[in-house]
mmCIF file of C-alpha atoms in Angstrom:
data_model
loop_
_atom_site.group_PDB
_atom_site.id
_atom_site.type_symbol
_atom_site.label_atom_id
_atom_site.label_comp_id
_atom_site.label_asym_id
_atom_site.label_seq_id
_atom_site.Cartn_x
_atom_site.Cartn_y
_atom_site.Cartn_z
ATOM 1 C CA LYS A 1287 0.000 0.000 0.000
ATOM 2 C CA ALA A 1288 1.508 3.346 -0.989
ATOM 3 C CA GLY A 1289 2.179 5.823 1.803
ATOM 4 C CA VAL A 1290 1.211 9.456 2.108
ATOM 5 C CA THR A 1291 2.847 11.596 -0.545
ATOM 6 C CA GLN A 1292 3.432 15.308 -0.462
ATOM 7 C CA THR A 1293 4.489 17.603 -3.267
ATOM 8 C CA PRO A 1294 6.626 19.488 -3.662
ATOM 9 C CA ARG A 1295 9.230 18.376 -1.119
ATOM 10 C CA TYR A 1296 11.051 21.694 -1.092
ATOM 11 C CA LEU A 1297 9.914 25.168 -1.963
ATOM 12 C CA ILE A 1298 11.448 28.620 -1.828
ATOM 13 C CA LYS A 1299 9.125 31.599 -2.042
ATOM 14 C CA THR A 1300 9.366 35.338 -1.549
ATOM 15 C CA ARG A 1301 7.445 37.361 1.025
ATOM 16 C CA GLY A 1302 4.028 38.349 -0.274
ATOM 17 C CA GLN A 1303 3.696 35.415 -2.656
ATOM 18 C CA GLN A 1304 1.269 32.574 -2.208
ATOM 19 C CA VAL A 1305 1.900 28.842 -2.214
ATOM 20 C CA THR A 1306 -0.115 25.668 -2.667
ATOM 21 C CA LEU A 1307 0.987 22.357 -1.181
ATOM 22 C CA SER A 1308 -0.476 19.012 -2.129
ATOM 23 C CA CYS A 1309 -1.074 15.821 -0.175
ATOM 24 C CA SER A 1310 -2.220 12.415 -1.395
ATOM 25 C CA PRO A 1311 -3.430 10.207 1.462
ATOM 26 C CA ILE A 1312 -3.234 6.470 1.807
ATOM 27 C CA SER A 1313 -5.892 4.777 -0.291
ATOM 28 C CA GLY A 1314 -9.098 4.432 1.709
ATOM 29 C CA HIS A 1315 -8.234 7.148 4.230
ATOM 30 C CA ARG A 1316 -10.833 9.885 4.228
ATOM 31 C CA SER A 1317 -9.249 12.115 6.869
ATOM 32 C CA VAL A 1318 -6.361 14.429 6.045
ATOM 33 C CA SER A 1319 -4.765 16.683 8.644
ATOM 34 C CA TRP A 1320 -2.165 19.393 8.135
ATOM 35 C CA TYR A 1321 0.508 20.488 10.603
ATOM 36 C CA GLN A 1322 3.169 23.168 10.672
ATOM 37 C CA GLN A 1323 6.460 22.281 12.342
ATOM 38 C CA THR A 1324 8.995 24.926 13.370
ATOM 39 C CA PRO A 1325 11.904 24.775 15.831
ATOM 40 C CA GLY A 1326 10.292 27.415 18.026
ATOM 41 C CA GLN A 1327 6.637 26.386 18.070
ATOM 42 C CA GLY A 1328 6.960 22.669 17.439
ATOM 43 C CA LEU A 1329 4.159 20.786 15.731
ATOM 44 C CA GLN A 1330 1.004 22.823 15.419
ATOM 45 C CA PHE A 1331 -2.316 21.640 14.035
ATOM 46 C CA LEU A 1332 -3.585 23.616 11.064
ATOM 47 C CA PHE A 1333 -6.798 21.860 9.999
ATOM 48 C CA GLU A 1334 -8.406 18.540 9.260
ATOM 49 C CA TYR A 1335 -10.589 17.523 6.365
ATOM 50 C CA PHE A 1336 -12.889 14.532 6.249
ATOM 51 C CA SER A 1337 -14.929 13.677 3.164
ATOM 52 C CA GLU A 1338 -14.297 17.095 1.601
ATOM 53 C CA THR A 1339 -15.431 19.008 4.712
ATOM 54 C CA GLN A 1340 -13.209 20.922 7.088
ATOM 55 C CA ARG A 1341 -13.936 19.283 10.391
ATOM 56 C CA ASN A 1342 -11.421 20.985 12.687
ATOM 57 C CA LYS A 1343 -9.265 24.075 12.550
ATOM 58 C CA GLY A 1344 -6.274 25.240 14.545
ATOM 59 C CA ASN A 1345 -5.347 28.757 15.608
ATOM 60 C CA PHE A 1346 -3.873 30.069 12.397
ATOM 61 C CA PRO A 1347 -4.785 33.238 10.479
ATOM 62 C CA GLY A 1348 -7.109 33.148 7.507
ATOM 63 C CA ARG A 1349 -4.106 33.270 5.160
ATOM 64 C CA PHE A 1350 -3.915 29.526 5.726
ATOM 65 C CA SER A 1351 -6.638 27.608 3.946
ATOM 66 C CA GLY A 1352 -7.196 24.183 2.564
ATOM 67 C CA ARG A 1353 -9.534 21.933 0.697
ATOM 68 C CA GLN A 1354 -10.121 18.273 0.033
ATOM 69 C CA PHE A 1355 -11.226 16.693 -3.190
ATOM 70 C CA SER A 1356 -13.600 13.804 -3.767
ATOM 71 C CA ASN A 1357 -10.636 11.405 -4.084
ATOM 72 C CA SER A 1358 -9.472 12.539 -0.599
ATOM 73 C CA ARG A 1359 -6.438 14.367 -1.967
ATOM 74 C CA SER A 1360 -5.930 17.628 -0.145
ATOM 75 C CA GLU A 1361 -4.276 20.941 -0.801
ATOM 76 C CA MET A 1362 -3.336 23.722 1.543
ATOM 77 C CA ASN A 1363 -2.765 27.274 0.464
ATOM 78 C CA VAL A 1364 -0.902 30.055 2.196
ATOM 79 C CA SER A 1365 -1.432 33.545 0.824
ATOM 80 C CA THR A 1366 0.658 36.662 1.410
ATOM 81 C CA LEU A 1367 3.614 34.699 2.720
ATOM 82 C CA GLU A 1368 5.562 35.989 5.704
ATOM 83 C CA LEU A 1369 9.072 35.086 6.838
ATOM 84 C CA GLY A 1370 7.557 33.307 9.827
ATOM 85 C CA ASP A 1371 5.744 30.884 7.536
ATOM 86 C CA SER A 1372 9.058 29.137 6.847
ATOM 87 C CA ALA A 1373 8.499 25.659 8.214
ATOM 88 C CA LEU A 1374 8.080 21.986 7.505
ATOM 89 C CA TYR A 1375 4.476 21.366 6.532
ATOM 90 C CA LEU A 1376 3.291 17.864 7.258
ATOM 91 C CA CYS A 1377 0.162 16.172 6.153
ATOM 92 C CA ALA A 1378 -1.232 13.046 7.737
ATOM 93 C CA SER A 1379 -4.011 10.715 6.737
ATOM 94 C CA SER A 1380 -6.051 8.321 8.809
ATOM 95 C CA LEU A 1381 -9.256 6.346 8.722
ATOM 96 C CA THR A 1382 -10.970 8.248 11.510
ATOM 97 C CA GLY A 1383 -9.040 11.466 11.988
ATOM 98 C CA LEU A 1384 -7.448 11.377 15.430
ATOM 99 C CA HIS A 1385 -6.062 7.903 15.790
ATOM 100 C CA GLU A 1386 -2.992 6.379 14.181
ATOM 101 C CA GLN A 1387 -2.192 9.074 11.683
ATOM 102 C CA TYR A 1388 0.160 8.265 8.808
ATOM 103 C CA PHE A 1389 2.428 11.144 7.954
ATOM 104 C CA GLY A 1390 3.947 12.167 4.673
ATOM 105 C CA PRO A 1391 7.584 13.260 4.384
ATOM 106 C CA GLY A 1392 6.619 16.923 4.498
ATOM 107 C CA THR A 1393 7.163 19.995 2.360
ATOM 108 C CA ARG A 1394 9.995 22.242 3.492
ATOM 109 C CA LEU A 1395 8.914 25.839 2.744
ATOM 110 C CA THR A 1396 11.440 28.639 2.939
ATOM 111 C CA VAL A 1397 10.215 32.213 2.665
ATOM 112 C CA THR A 1398 12.858 34.830 1.833
ATOM 113 C CA SER B 1210 0.037 26.359 23.245
ATOM 114 C CA GLN B 1211 1.276 22.824 23.709
ATOM 115 C CA GLN B 1212 -0.878 20.361 25.594
ATOM 116 C CA GLY B 1213 1.918 17.878 26.164
ATOM 117 C CA GLU B 1214 5.376 18.527 27.488
ATOM 118 C CA GLU B 1215 8.067 15.907 27.118
ATOM 119 C CA ASP B 1216 10.837 15.368 29.581
ATOM 120 C CA PRO B 1217 13.756 15.296 29.103
ATOM 121 C CA GLN B 1218 14.165 17.514 26.050
ATOM 122 C CA ALA B 1219 17.221 15.495 25.046
ATOM 123 C CA LEU B 1220 18.534 12.098 26.093
ATOM 124 C CA SER B 1221 21.772 10.388 25.107
ATOM 125 C CA ILE B 1222 22.429 6.752 26.048
ATOM 126 C CA GLN B 1223 24.578 3.808 25.008
ATOM 127 C CA GLU B 1224 23.298 1.155 22.638
ATOM 128 C CA GLY B 1225 21.652 -1.654 24.561
ATOM 129 C CA GLU B 1226 20.499 0.540 27.439
ATOM 130 C CA ASN B 1227 16.871 1.384 28.129
ATOM 131 C CA ALA B 1228 15.483 4.822 27.326
ATOM 132 C CA THR B 1229 12.633 6.403 29.228
ATOM 133 C CA MET B 1230 10.892 9.602 28.264
ATOM 134 C CA ASN B 1231 7.924 11.265 29.890
ATOM 135 C CA CYS B 1232 4.991 13.311 28.748
ATOM 136 C CA SER B 1233 2.766 15.491 30.888
ATOM 137 C CA TYR B 1234 -0.462 17.096 29.751
ATOM 138 C CA LYS B 1235 -2.888 19.625 31.142
ATOM 139 C CA THR B 1236 -6.481 18.638 30.420
ATOM 140 C CA SER B 1237 -8.449 15.401 30.391
ATOM 141 C CA ILE B 1238 -7.784 13.262 27.350
ATOM 142 C CA ASN B 1239 -9.481 10.598 25.318
ATOM 143 C CA ASN B 1240 -6.279 8.979 24.088
ATOM 144 C CA LEU B 1241 -2.543 9.518 24.129
ATOM 145 C CA GLN B 1242 -0.264 8.502 21.275
ATOM 146 C CA TRP B 1243 3.479 8.371 20.788
ATOM 147 C CA TYR B 1244 5.149 9.169 17.471
ATOM 148 C CA ARG B 1245 8.752 9.003 16.271
ATOM 149 C CA GLN B 1246 10.360 11.433 13.848
ATOM 150 C CA ASN B 1247 13.692 10.869 12.160
ATOM 151 C CA SER B 1248 15.636 14.064 11.434
ATOM 152 C CA GLY B 1249 13.069 16.446 9.892
ATOM 153 C CA ARG B 1250 11.030 13.793 8.153
ATOM 154 C CA GLY B 1251 7.456 12.635 8.632
ATOM 155 C CA LEU B 1252 6.267 11.142 11.887
ATOM 156 C CA VAL B 1253 5.688 7.455 12.445
ATOM 157 C CA HIS B 1254 2.935 6.252 14.750
ATOM 158 C CA LEU B 1255 4.271 4.019 17.526
ATOM 159 C CA ILE B 1256 1.483 3.282 19.947
ATOM 160 C CA LEU B 1257 -1.886 4.532 21.206
ATOM 161 C CA ILE B 1258 -3.110 4.179 24.779
ATOM 162 C CA ARG B 1259 -6.669 4.952 25.724
ATOM 163 C CA SER B 1260 -7.594 6.940 28.819
ATOM 164 C CA ASN B 1261 -8.980 3.832 30.517
ATOM 165 C CA GLU B 1262 -5.770 1.854 29.973
ATOM 166 C CA ARG B 1263 -2.770 1.954 32.293
ATOM 167 C CA GLU B 1264 -0.108 0.115 30.340
ATOM 168 C CA LYS B 1265 0.486 -1.087 26.803
ATOM 169 C CA HIS B 1266 3.281 -2.986 25.086
ATOM 170 C CA SER B 1267 4.430 -3.179 21.491
ATOM 171 C CA GLY B 1268 7.649 -5.034 20.800
ATOM 172 C CA ARG B 1269 10.426 -3.193 22.673
ATOM 173 C CA LEU B 1270 8.069 -0.348 23.584
ATOM 174 C CA ARG B 1271 6.199 -0.014 26.845
ATOM 175 C CA VAL B 1272 3.835 2.876 27.473
ATOM 176 C CA THR B 1273 2.214 3.739 30.775
ATOM 177 C CA LEU B 1274 -0.538 6.255 31.441
ATOM 178 C CA ASP B 1275 -1.417 7.820 34.784
ATOM 179 C CA THR B 1276 -4.505 9.957 34.295
ATOM 180 C CA SER B 1277 -4.478 11.078 37.940
ATOM 181 C CA LYS B 1278 -1.062 12.678 37.361
ATOM 182 C CA LYS B 1279 -1.837 13.558 33.746
ATOM 183 C CA SER B 1280 1.349 11.896 32.592
ATOM 184 C CA SER B 1281 2.610 9.117 30.367
ATOM 185 C CA SER B 1282 5.958 7.449 29.893
ATOM 186 C CA LEU B 1283 7.518 5.671 26.935
ATOM 187 C CA LEU B 1284 10.147 3.035 27.642
ATOM 188 C CA ILE B 1285 12.312 1.674 24.843
ATOM 189 C CA THR B 1286 14.195 -1.417 25.939
ATOM 190 C CA ALA B 1287 17.496 -2.679 24.533
ATOM 191 C CA SER B 1288 18.003 0.469 22.462
ATOM 192 C CA ARG B 1289 19.545 0.357 18.980
ATOM 193 C CA ALA B 1290 21.248 2.994 16.859
ATOM 194 C CA ALA B 1291 18.138 3.043 14.647
ATOM 195 C CA ASP B 1292 16.104 4.312 17.611
ATOM 196 C CA THR B 1293 17.906 7.663 17.327
ATOM 197 C CA ALA B 1294 15.067 10.095 16.620
ATOM 198 C CA SER B 1295 12.743 12.610 18.218
ATOM 199 C CA TYR B 1296 9.781 11.215 20.113
ATOM 200 C CA PHE B 1297 6.511 13.086 20.518
ATOM 201 C CA CYS B 1298 3.443 12.466 22.584
ATOM 202 C CA ALA B 1299 0.118 13.576 21.151
ATOM 203 C CA THR B 1300 -3.188 13.889 22.930
ATOM 204 C CA ASP B 1301 -6.726 14.268 21.787
ATOM 205 C CA THR B 1302 -8.746 16.007 24.414
ATOM 206 C CA GLN B 1303 -12.383 15.644 25.237
ATOM 207 C CA GLY B 1304 -14.346 18.044 23.078
ATOM 208 C CA ALA B 1305 -11.410 19.457 21.114
ATOM 209 C CA GLN B 1306 -11.349 16.896 18.292
ATOM 210 C CA LYS B 1307 -7.770 17.551 17.277
ATOM 211 C CA LEU B 1308 -4.353 16.133 18.038
ATOM 212 C CA VAL B 1309 -2.019 18.282 20.114
ATOM 213 C CA PHE B 1310 1.673 17.399 20.115
ATOM 214 C CA GLY B 1311 4.292 18.024 22.742
ATOM 215 C CA GLN B 1312 7.687 19.566 22.021
ATOM 216 C CA GLY B 1313 9.381 16.179 21.811
ATOM 217 C CA THR B 1314 12.364 14.369 23.296
ATOM 218 C CA ARG B 1315 15.453 14.051 21.112
ATOM 219 C CA LEU B 1316 16.941 10.611 21.738
ATOM 220 C CA THR B 1317 20.490 9.758 20.667
ATOM 221 C CA ILE B 1318 21.770 6.195 20.852
ATOM 222 C CA ASN B 1319 25.556 6.006 20.917
ATOM 223 C CA PRO B 1320 27.224 2.871 19.483
#
């Protein structure tokens, strides 16, 4: 069974630009969660989608948004990038949402 | 803010020794999970313990949960070089419906 894939793996953007990250979950998993990982703040929950609906949301500004497609693939978008958005963005899929999440390798975003 | 706090922040031991790391949390939980992360890569799920369980085993891993103290411990026995990684606890709290991760313990196994 293929694991969770994330594209791209690395990205360099300039302040003010926007970025879209993609996540393909494990086949059969309907829940996709997104996390931001930084050395200072650690792993922080962004949002979770289940069957194309955002089910939970973390404490991030509206510049961070996401969506899920009918095939469970998910994208997250960050608009008006700031230097502080530089981070490893991880997506995780699971059957139910909270239990036994399978993580992708992450997208390393650098904002200059 | 982080729900879980791991202790110690870093741990260095010799191969073959046991490694113990602890996690404390603030509010009542449904479940507590432990994950491993190798050097800036994705996390790997290790074990889940429910709030009504006190101890769970999986191979060389032993997890305990003390809900009265709001704490959990992860014991790795007979450590190997491949166990070098960061270990995170994650809790899902009653009513919050999201996973909250601690800051992690960085474990180094020396050959």
